[in-house]
PDB file of N, CA and C in Angstrom:
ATOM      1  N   UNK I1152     112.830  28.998 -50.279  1.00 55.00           N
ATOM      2  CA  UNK I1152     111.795  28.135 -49.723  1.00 55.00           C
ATOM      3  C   UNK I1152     111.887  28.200 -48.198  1.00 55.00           C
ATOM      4  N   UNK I1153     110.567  28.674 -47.544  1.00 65.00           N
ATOM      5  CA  UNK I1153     110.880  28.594 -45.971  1.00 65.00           C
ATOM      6  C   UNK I1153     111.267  27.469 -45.443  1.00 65.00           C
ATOM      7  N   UNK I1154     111.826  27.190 -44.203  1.00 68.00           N
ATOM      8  CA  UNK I1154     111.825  25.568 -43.432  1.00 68.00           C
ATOM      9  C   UNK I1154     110.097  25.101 -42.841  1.00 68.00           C
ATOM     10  N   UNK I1155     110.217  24.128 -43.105  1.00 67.00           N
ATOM     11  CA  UNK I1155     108.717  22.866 -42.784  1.00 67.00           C
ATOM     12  C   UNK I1155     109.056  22.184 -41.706  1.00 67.00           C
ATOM     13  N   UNK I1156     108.588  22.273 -40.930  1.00 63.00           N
ATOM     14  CA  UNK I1156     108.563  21.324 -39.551  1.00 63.00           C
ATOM     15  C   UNK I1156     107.271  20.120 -39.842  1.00 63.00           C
ATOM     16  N   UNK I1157     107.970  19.015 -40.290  1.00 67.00           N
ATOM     17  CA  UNK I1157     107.083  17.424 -40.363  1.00 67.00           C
ATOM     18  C   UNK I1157     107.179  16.422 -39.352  1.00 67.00           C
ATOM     19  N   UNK I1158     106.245  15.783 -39.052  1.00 74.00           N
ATOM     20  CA  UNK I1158     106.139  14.877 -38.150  1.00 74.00           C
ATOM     21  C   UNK I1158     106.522  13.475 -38.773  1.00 74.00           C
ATOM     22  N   UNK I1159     106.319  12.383 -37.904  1.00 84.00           N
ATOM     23  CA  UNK I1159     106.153  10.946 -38.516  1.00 84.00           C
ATOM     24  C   UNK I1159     105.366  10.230 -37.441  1.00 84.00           C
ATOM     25  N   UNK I1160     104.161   9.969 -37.501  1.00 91.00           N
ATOM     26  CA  UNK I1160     102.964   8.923 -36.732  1.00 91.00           C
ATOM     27  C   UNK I1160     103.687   7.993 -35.908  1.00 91.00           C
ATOM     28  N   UNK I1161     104.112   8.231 -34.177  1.00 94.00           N
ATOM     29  CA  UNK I1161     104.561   7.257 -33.535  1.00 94.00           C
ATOM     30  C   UNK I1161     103.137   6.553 -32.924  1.00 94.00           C
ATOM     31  N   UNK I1162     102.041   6.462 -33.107  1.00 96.00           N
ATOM     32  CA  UNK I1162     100.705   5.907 -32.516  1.00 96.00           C
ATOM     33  C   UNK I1162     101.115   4.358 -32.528  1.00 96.00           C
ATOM     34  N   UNK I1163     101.257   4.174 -34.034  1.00 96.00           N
ATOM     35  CA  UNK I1163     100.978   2.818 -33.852  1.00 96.00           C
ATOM     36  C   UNK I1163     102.377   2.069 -32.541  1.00 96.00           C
ATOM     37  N   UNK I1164     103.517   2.783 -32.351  1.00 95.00           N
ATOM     38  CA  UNK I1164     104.409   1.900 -31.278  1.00 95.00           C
ATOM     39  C   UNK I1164     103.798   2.235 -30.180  1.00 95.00           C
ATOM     40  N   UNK I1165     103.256   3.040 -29.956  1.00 97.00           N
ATOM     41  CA  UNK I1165     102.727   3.788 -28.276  1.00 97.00           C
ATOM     42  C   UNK I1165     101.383   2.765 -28.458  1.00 97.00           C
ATOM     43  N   UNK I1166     100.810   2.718 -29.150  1.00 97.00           N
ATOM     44  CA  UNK I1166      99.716   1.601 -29.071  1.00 97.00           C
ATOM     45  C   UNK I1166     100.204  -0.068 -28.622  1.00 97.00           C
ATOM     46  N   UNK I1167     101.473  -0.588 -29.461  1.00 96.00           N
ATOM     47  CA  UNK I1167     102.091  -1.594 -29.002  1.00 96.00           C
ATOM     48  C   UNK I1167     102.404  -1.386 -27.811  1.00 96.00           C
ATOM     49  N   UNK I1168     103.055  -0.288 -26.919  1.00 96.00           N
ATOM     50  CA  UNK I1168     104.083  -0.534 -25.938  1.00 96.00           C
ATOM     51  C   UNK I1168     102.264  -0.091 -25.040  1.00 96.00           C
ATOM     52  N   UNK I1169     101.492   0.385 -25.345  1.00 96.00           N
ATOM     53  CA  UNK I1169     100.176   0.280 -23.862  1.00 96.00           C
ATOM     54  C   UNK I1169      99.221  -0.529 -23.875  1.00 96.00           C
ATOM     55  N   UNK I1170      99.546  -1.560 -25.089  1.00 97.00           N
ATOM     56  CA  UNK I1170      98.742  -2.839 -25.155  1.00 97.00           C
ATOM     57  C   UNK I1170      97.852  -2.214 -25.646  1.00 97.00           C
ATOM     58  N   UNK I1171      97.052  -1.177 -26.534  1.00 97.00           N
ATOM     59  CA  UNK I1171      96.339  -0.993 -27.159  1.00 97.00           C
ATOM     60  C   UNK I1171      95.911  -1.222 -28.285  1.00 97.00           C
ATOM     61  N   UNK I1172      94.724  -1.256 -28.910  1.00 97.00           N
ATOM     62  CA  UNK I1172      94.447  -1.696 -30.537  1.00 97.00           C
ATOM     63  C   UNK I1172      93.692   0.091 -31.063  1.00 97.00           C
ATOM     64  N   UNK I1173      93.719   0.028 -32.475  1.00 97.00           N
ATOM     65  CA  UNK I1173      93.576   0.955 -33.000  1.00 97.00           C
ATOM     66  C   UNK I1173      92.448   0.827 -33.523  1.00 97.00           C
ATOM     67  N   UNK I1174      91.342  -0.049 -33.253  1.00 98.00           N
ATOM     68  CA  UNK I1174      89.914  -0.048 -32.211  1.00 98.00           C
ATOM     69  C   UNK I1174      89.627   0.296 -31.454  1.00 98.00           C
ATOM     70  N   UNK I1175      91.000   0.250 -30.151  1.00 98.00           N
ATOM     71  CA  UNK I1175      90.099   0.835 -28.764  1.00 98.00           C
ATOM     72  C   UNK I1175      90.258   2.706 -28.948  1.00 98.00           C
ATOM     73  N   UNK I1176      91.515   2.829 -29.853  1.00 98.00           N
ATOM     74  CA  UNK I1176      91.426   4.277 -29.653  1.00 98.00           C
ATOM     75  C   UNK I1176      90.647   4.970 -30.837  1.00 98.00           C
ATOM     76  N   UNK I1177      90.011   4.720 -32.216  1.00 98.00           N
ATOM     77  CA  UNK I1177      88.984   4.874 -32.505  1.00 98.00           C
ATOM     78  C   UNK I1177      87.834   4.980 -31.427  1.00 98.00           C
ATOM     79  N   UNK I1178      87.608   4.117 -30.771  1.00 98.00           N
ATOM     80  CA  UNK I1178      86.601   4.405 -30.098  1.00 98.00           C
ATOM     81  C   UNK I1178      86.185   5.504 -28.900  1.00 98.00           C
ATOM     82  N   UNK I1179      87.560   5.553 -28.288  1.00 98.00           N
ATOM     83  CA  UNK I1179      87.953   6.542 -27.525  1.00 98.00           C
ATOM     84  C   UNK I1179      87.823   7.783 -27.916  1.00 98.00           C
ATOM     85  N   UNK I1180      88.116   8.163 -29.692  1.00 97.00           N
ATOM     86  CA  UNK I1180      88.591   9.543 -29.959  1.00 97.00           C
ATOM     87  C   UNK I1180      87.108   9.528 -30.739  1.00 97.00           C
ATOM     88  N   UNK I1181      86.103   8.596 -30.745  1.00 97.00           N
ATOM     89  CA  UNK I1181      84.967   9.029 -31.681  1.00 97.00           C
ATOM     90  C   UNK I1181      85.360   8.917 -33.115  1.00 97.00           C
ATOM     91  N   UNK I1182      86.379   8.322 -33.485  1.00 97.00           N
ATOM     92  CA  UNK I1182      86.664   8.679 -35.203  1.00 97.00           C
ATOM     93  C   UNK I1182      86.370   6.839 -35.477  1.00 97.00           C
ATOM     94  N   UNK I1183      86.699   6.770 -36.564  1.00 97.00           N
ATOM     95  CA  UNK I1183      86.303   5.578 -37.307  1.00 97.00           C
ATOM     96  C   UNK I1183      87.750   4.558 -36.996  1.00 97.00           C
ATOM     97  N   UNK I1184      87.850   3.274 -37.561  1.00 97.00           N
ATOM     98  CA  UNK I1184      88.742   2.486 -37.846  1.00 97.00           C
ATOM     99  C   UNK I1184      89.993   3.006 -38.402  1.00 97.00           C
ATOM    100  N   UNK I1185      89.166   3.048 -39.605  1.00 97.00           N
ATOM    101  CA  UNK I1185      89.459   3.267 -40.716  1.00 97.00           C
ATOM    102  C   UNK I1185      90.927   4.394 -40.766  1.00 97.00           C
ATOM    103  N   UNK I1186      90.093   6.335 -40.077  1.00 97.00           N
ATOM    104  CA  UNK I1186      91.129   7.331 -39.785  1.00 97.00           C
ATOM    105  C   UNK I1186      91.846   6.949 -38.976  1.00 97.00           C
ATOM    106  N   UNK I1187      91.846   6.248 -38.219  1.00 97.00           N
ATOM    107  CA  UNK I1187      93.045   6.023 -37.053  1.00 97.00           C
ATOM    108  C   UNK I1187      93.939   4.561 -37.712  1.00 97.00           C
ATOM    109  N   UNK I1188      93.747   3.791 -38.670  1.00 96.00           N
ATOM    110  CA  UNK I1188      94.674   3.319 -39.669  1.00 96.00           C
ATOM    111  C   UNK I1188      95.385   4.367 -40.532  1.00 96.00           C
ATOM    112  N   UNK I1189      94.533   5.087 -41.575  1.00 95.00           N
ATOM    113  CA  UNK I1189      95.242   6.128 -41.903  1.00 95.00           C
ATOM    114  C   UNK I1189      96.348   6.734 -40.999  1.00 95.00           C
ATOM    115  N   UNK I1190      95.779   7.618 -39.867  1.00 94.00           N
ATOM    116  CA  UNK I1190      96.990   8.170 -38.877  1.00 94.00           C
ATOM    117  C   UNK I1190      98.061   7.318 -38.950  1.00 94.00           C
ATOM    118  N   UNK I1191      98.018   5.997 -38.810  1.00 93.00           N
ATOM    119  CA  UNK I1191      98.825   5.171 -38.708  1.00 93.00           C
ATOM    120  C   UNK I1191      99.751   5.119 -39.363  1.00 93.00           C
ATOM    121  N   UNK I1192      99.580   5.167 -40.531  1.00 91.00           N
ATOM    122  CA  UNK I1192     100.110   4.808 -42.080  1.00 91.00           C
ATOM    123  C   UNK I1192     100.695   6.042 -42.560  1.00 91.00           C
ATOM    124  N   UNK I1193     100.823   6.827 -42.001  1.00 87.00           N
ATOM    125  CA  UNK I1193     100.775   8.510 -41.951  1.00 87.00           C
ATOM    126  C   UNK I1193     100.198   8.832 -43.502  1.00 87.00           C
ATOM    127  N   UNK I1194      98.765   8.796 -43.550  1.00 90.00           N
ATOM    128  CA  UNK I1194      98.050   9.384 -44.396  1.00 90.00           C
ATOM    129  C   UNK I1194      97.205  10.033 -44.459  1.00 90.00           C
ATOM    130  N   UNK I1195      97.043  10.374 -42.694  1.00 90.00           N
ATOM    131  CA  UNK I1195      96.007  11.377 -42.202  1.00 90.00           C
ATOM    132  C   UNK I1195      96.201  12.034 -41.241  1.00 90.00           C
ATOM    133  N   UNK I1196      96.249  13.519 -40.652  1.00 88.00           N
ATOM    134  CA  UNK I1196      96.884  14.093 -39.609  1.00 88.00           C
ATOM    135  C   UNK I1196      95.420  14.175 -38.409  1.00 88.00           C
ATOM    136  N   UNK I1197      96.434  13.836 -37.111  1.00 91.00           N
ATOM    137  CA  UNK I1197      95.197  13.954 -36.529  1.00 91.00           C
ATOM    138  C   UNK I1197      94.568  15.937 -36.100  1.00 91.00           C
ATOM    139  N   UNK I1198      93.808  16.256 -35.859  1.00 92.00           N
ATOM    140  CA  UNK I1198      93.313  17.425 -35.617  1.00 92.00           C
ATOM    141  C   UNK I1198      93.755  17.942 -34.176  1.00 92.00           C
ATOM    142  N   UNK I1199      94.467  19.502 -33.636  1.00 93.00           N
ATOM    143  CA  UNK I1199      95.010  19.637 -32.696  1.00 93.00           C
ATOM    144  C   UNK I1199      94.154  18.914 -31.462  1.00 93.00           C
ATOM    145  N   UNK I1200      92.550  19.093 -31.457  1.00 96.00           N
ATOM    146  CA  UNK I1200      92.109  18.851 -30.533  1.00 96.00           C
ATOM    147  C   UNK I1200      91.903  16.734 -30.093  1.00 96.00           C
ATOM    148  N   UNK I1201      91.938  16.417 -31.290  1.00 96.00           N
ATOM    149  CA  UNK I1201      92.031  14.946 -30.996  1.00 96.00           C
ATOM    150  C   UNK I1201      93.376  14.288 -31.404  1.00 96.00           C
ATOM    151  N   UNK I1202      94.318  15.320 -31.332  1.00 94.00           N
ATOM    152  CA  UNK I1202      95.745  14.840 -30.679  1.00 94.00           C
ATOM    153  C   UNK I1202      96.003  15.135 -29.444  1.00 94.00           C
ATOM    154  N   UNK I1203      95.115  16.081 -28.610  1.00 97.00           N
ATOM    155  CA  UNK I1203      95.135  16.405 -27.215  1.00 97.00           C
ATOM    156  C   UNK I1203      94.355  14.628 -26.378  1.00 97.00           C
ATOM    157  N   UNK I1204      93.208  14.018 -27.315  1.00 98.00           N
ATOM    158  CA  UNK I1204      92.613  13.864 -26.587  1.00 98.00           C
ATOM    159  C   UNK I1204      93.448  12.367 -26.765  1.00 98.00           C
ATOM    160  N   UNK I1205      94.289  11.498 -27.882  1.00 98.00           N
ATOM    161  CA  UNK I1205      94.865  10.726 -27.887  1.00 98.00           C
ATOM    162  C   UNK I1205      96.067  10.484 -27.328  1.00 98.00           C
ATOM    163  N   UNK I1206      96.427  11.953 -27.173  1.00 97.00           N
ATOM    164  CA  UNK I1206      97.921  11.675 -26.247  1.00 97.00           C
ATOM    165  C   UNK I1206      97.617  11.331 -24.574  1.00 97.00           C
ATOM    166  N   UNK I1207      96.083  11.585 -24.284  1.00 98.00           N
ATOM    167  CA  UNK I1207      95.542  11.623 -22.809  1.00 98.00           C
ATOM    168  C   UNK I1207      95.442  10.015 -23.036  1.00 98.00           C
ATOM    169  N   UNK I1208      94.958   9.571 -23.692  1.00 98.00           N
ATOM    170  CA  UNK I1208      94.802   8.134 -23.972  1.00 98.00           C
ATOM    171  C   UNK I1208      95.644   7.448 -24.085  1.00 98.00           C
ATOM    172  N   UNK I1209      97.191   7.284 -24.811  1.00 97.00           N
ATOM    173  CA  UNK I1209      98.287   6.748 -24.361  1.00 97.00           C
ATOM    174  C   UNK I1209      99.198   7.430 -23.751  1.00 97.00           C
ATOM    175  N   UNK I1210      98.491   8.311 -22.722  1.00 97.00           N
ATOM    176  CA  UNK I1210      99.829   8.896 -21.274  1.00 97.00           C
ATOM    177  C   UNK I1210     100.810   9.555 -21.832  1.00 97.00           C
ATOM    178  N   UNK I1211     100.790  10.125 -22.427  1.00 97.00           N
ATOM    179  CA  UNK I1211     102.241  11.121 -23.609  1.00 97.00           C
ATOM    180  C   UNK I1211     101.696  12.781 -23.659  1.00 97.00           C
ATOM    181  N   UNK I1212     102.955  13.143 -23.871  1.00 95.00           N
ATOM    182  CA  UNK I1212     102.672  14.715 -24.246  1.00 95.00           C
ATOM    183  C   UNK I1212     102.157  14.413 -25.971  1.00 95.00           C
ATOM    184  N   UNK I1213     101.565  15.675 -26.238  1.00 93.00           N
ATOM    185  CA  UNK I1213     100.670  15.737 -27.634  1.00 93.00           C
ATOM    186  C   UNK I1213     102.535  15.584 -28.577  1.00 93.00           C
ATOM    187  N   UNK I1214     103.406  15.978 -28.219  1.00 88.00           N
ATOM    188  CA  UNK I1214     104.613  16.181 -29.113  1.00 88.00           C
ATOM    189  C   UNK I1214     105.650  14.705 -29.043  1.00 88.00           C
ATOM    190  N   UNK I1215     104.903  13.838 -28.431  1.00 91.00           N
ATOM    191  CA  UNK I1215     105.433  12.506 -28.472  1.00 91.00           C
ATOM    192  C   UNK I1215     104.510  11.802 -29.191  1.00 91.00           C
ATOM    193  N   UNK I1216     103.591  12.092 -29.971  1.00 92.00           N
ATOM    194  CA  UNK I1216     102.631  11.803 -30.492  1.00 92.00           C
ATOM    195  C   UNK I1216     103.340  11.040 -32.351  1.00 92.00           C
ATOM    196  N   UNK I1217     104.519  11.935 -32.482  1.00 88.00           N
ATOM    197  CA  UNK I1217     105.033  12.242 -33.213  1.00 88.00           C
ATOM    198  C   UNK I1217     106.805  12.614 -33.587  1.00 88.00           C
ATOM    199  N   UNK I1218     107.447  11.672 -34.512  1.00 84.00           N
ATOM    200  CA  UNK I1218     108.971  12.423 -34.343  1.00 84.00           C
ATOM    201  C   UNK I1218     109.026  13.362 -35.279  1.00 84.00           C
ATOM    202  N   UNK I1219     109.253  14.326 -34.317  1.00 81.00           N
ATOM    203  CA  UNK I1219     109.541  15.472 -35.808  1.00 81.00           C
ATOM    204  C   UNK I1219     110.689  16.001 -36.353  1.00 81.00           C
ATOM    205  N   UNK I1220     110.356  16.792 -37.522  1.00 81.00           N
ATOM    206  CA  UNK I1220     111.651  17.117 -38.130  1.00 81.00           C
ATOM    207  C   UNK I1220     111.651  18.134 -38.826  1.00 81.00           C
ATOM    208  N   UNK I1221     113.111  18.906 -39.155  1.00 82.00           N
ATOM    209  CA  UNK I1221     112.797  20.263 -39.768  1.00 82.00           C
ATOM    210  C   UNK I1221     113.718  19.825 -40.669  1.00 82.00           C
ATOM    211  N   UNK I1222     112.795  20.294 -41.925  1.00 82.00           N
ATOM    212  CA  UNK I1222     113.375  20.483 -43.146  1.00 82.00           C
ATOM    213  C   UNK I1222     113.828  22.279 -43.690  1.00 82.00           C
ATOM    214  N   UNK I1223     115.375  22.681 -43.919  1.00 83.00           N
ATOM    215  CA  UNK I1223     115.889  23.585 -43.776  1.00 83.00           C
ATOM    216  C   UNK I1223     115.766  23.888 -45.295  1.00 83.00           C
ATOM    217  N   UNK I1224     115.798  25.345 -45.697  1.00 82.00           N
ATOM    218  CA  UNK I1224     116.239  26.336 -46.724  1.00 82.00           C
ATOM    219  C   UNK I1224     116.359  25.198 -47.863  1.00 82.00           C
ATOM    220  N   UNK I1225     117.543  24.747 -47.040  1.00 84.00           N
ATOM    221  CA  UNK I1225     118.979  24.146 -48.065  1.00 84.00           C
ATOM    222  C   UNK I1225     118.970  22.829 -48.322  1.00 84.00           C
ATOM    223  N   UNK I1226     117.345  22.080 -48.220  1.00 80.00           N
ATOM    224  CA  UNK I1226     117.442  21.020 -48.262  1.00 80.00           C
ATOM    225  C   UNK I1226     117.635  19.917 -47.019  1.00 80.00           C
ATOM    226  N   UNK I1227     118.393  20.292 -46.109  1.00 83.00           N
ATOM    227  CA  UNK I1227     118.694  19.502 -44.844  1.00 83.00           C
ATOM    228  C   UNK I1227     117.434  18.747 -43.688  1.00 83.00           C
ATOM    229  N   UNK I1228     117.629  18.161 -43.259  1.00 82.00           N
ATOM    230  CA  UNK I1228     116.686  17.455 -42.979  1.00 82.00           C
ATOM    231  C   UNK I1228     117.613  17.410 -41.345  1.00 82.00           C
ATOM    232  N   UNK I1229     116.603  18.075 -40.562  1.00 79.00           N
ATOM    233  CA  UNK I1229     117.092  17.578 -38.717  1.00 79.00           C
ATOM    234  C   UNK I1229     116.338  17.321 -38.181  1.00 79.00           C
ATOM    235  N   UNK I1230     115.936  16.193 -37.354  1.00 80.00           N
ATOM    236  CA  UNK I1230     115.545  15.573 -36.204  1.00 80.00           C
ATOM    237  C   UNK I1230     115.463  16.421 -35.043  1.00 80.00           C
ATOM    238  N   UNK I1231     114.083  16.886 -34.726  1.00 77.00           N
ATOM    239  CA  UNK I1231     114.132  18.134 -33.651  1.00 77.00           C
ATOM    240  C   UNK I1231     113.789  16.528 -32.770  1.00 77.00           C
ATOM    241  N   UNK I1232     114.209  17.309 -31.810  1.00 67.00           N
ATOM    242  CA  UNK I1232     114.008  16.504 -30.173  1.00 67.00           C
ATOM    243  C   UNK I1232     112.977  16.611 -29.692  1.00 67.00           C
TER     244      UNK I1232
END
């Protein structure tokens, strides 16, 4: 089995820590309520180009967007930086 590099949805704390609601950035990114709860909930990935345009929106690189992680061969699970 190859290794998988997975994320986990940090929006909703970057939304807490810039005083934002997940209204204002729906509105910002053009998407609904609704997908940017999903994102939240990690049940929806956002698309490369409106993870460019949300990370411009809470001041972050697109890869802080997200903690990621690689899942190895062998089962192992690491926390990339």
């Amino acid at each position: 089995m190859p290794e998988v590099r997975m994320g986990r949805s940090k929006v909703p704390e970057l939304l807490i820590k810039r005083g934002k609601t997940q209204v204002e950035l729906a509105e910002f990114l053009g998407v609904s309520e609704g997908f940017v709860s999903q994102v939240c909930r990690g049940k929806s990935n956002l698309s490369p180009l409106t993870m460019k345009k949300a990370a411009y929106y809470l001041g972050v690189r697109m890869d802080d967007l997200n903690d990621w992680f690689l899942i190895k061969d062998d089962g192992t699970v690491l926390e990339l930086k």
